[in-house]
GROMACS .gro file of C-alpha atoms in nm:
model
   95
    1UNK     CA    1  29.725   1.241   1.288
    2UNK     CA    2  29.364   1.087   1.342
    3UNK     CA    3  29.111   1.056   1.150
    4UNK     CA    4  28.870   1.337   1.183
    5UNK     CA    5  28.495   1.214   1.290
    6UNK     CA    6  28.204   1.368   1.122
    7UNK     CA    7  27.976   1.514   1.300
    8UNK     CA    8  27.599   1.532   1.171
    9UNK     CA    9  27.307   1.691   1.317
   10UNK     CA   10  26.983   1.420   1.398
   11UNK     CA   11  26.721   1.561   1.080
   12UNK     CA   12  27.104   1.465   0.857
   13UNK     CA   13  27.190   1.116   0.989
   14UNK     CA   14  26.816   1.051   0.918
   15UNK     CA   15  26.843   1.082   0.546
   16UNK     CA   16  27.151   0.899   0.557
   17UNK     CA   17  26.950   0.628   0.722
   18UNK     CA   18  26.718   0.666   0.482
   19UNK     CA   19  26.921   0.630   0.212
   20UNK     CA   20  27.065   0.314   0.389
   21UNK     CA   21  26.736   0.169   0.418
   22UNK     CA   22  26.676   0.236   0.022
   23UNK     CA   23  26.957   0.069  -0.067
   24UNK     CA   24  26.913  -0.235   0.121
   25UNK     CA   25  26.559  -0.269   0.014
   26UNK     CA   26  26.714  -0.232  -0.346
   27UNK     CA   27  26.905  -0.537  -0.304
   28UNK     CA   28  26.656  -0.715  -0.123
   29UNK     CA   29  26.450  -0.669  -0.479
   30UNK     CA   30  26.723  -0.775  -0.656
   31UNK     CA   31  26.738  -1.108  -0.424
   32UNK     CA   32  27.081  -1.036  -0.353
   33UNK     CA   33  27.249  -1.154  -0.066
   34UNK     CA   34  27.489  -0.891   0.174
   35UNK     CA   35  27.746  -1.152   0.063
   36UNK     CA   36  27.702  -1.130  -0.321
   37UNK     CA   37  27.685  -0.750  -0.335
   38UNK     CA   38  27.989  -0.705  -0.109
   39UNK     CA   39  28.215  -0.934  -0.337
   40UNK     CA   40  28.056  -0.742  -0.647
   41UNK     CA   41  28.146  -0.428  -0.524
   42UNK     CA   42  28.498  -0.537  -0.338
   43UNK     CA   43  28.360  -0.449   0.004
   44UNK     CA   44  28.371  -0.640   0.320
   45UNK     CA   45  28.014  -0.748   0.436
   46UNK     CA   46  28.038  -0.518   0.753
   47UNK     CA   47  28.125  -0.262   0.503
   48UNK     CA   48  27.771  -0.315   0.321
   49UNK     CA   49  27.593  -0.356   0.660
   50UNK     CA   50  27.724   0.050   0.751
   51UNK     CA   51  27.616   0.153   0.422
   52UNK     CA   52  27.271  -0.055   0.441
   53UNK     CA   53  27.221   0.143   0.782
   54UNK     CA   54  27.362   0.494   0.656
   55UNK     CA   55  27.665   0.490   0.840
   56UNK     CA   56  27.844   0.875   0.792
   57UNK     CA   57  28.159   0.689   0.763
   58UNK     CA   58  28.185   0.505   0.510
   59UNK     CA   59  28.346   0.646   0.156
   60UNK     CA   60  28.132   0.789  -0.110
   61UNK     CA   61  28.353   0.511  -0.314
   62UNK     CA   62  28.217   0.276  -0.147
   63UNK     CA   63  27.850   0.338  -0.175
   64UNK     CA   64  27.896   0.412  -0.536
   65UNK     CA   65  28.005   0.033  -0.606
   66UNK     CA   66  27.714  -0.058  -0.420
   67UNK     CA   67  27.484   0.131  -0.642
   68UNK     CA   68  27.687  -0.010  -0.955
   69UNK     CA   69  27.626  -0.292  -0.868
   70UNK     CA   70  27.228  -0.254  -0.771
   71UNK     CA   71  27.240  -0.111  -1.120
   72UNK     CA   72  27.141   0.226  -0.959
   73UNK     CA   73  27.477   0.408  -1.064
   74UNK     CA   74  27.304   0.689  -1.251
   75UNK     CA   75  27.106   0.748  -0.900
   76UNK     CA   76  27.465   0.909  -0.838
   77UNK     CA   77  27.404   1.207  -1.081
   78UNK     CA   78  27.105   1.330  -0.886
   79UNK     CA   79  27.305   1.412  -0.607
   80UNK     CA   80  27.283   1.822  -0.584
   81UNK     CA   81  27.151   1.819  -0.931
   82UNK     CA   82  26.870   2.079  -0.836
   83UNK     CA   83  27.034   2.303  -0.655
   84UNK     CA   84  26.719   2.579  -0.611
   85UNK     CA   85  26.889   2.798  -0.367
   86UNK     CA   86  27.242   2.786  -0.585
   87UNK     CA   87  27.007   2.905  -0.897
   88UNK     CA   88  26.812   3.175  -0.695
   89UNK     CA   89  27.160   3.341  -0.537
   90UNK     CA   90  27.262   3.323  -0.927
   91UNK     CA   91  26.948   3.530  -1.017
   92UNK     CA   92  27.018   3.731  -0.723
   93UNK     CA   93  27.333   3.859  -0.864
   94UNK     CA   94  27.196   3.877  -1.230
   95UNK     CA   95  26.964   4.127  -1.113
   0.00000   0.00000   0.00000
């Protein structure tokens, strides 16, 4: 069975590119190298270059380590951390 490809509306693959770009501009900061963070976070350098351009494909695993390594690890538990619209169906039913 094949691998199932995800597909991502254009306004979606732009905050992924965003977040790309933030990342690379991170380690550019940092005066890191593609090939330092890739060993430090037991990637492949094409691997990094996907993730530094907000590639859909790559695993979440995978950009983790990249952030661990950037130091930016605890960037990872902001990820649906204000979930508004979760808190307002909540109040919804409360009422």
């Amino acid at each position: 069975m094949g691998k199932k490809k995800q597909v991502l509306f254009p306004k979606h693959i732009d905050i992924l590119k965003h977040m790309g770009e933030n990342i690379k501009l991170a380690r550019k900061r940092r005066k890191l190298t593609q090939q330092q963070v890739s060993e430090r976070a037991d990637i492949v350098r094409s691997t990094l270059y996907l993730i530094e351009s907000g590639a859909p494909s790559v695993a979440i695993g995978a950009y983790f380590n990249v952030l661990r390594v950037l130091g930016l690890q605890e960037d990872f538990l902001k990820l649906a951390a204000d979930d508004e619209f979760g808190r307002k169906l909540q109040d919804l039913d409360l009422l």
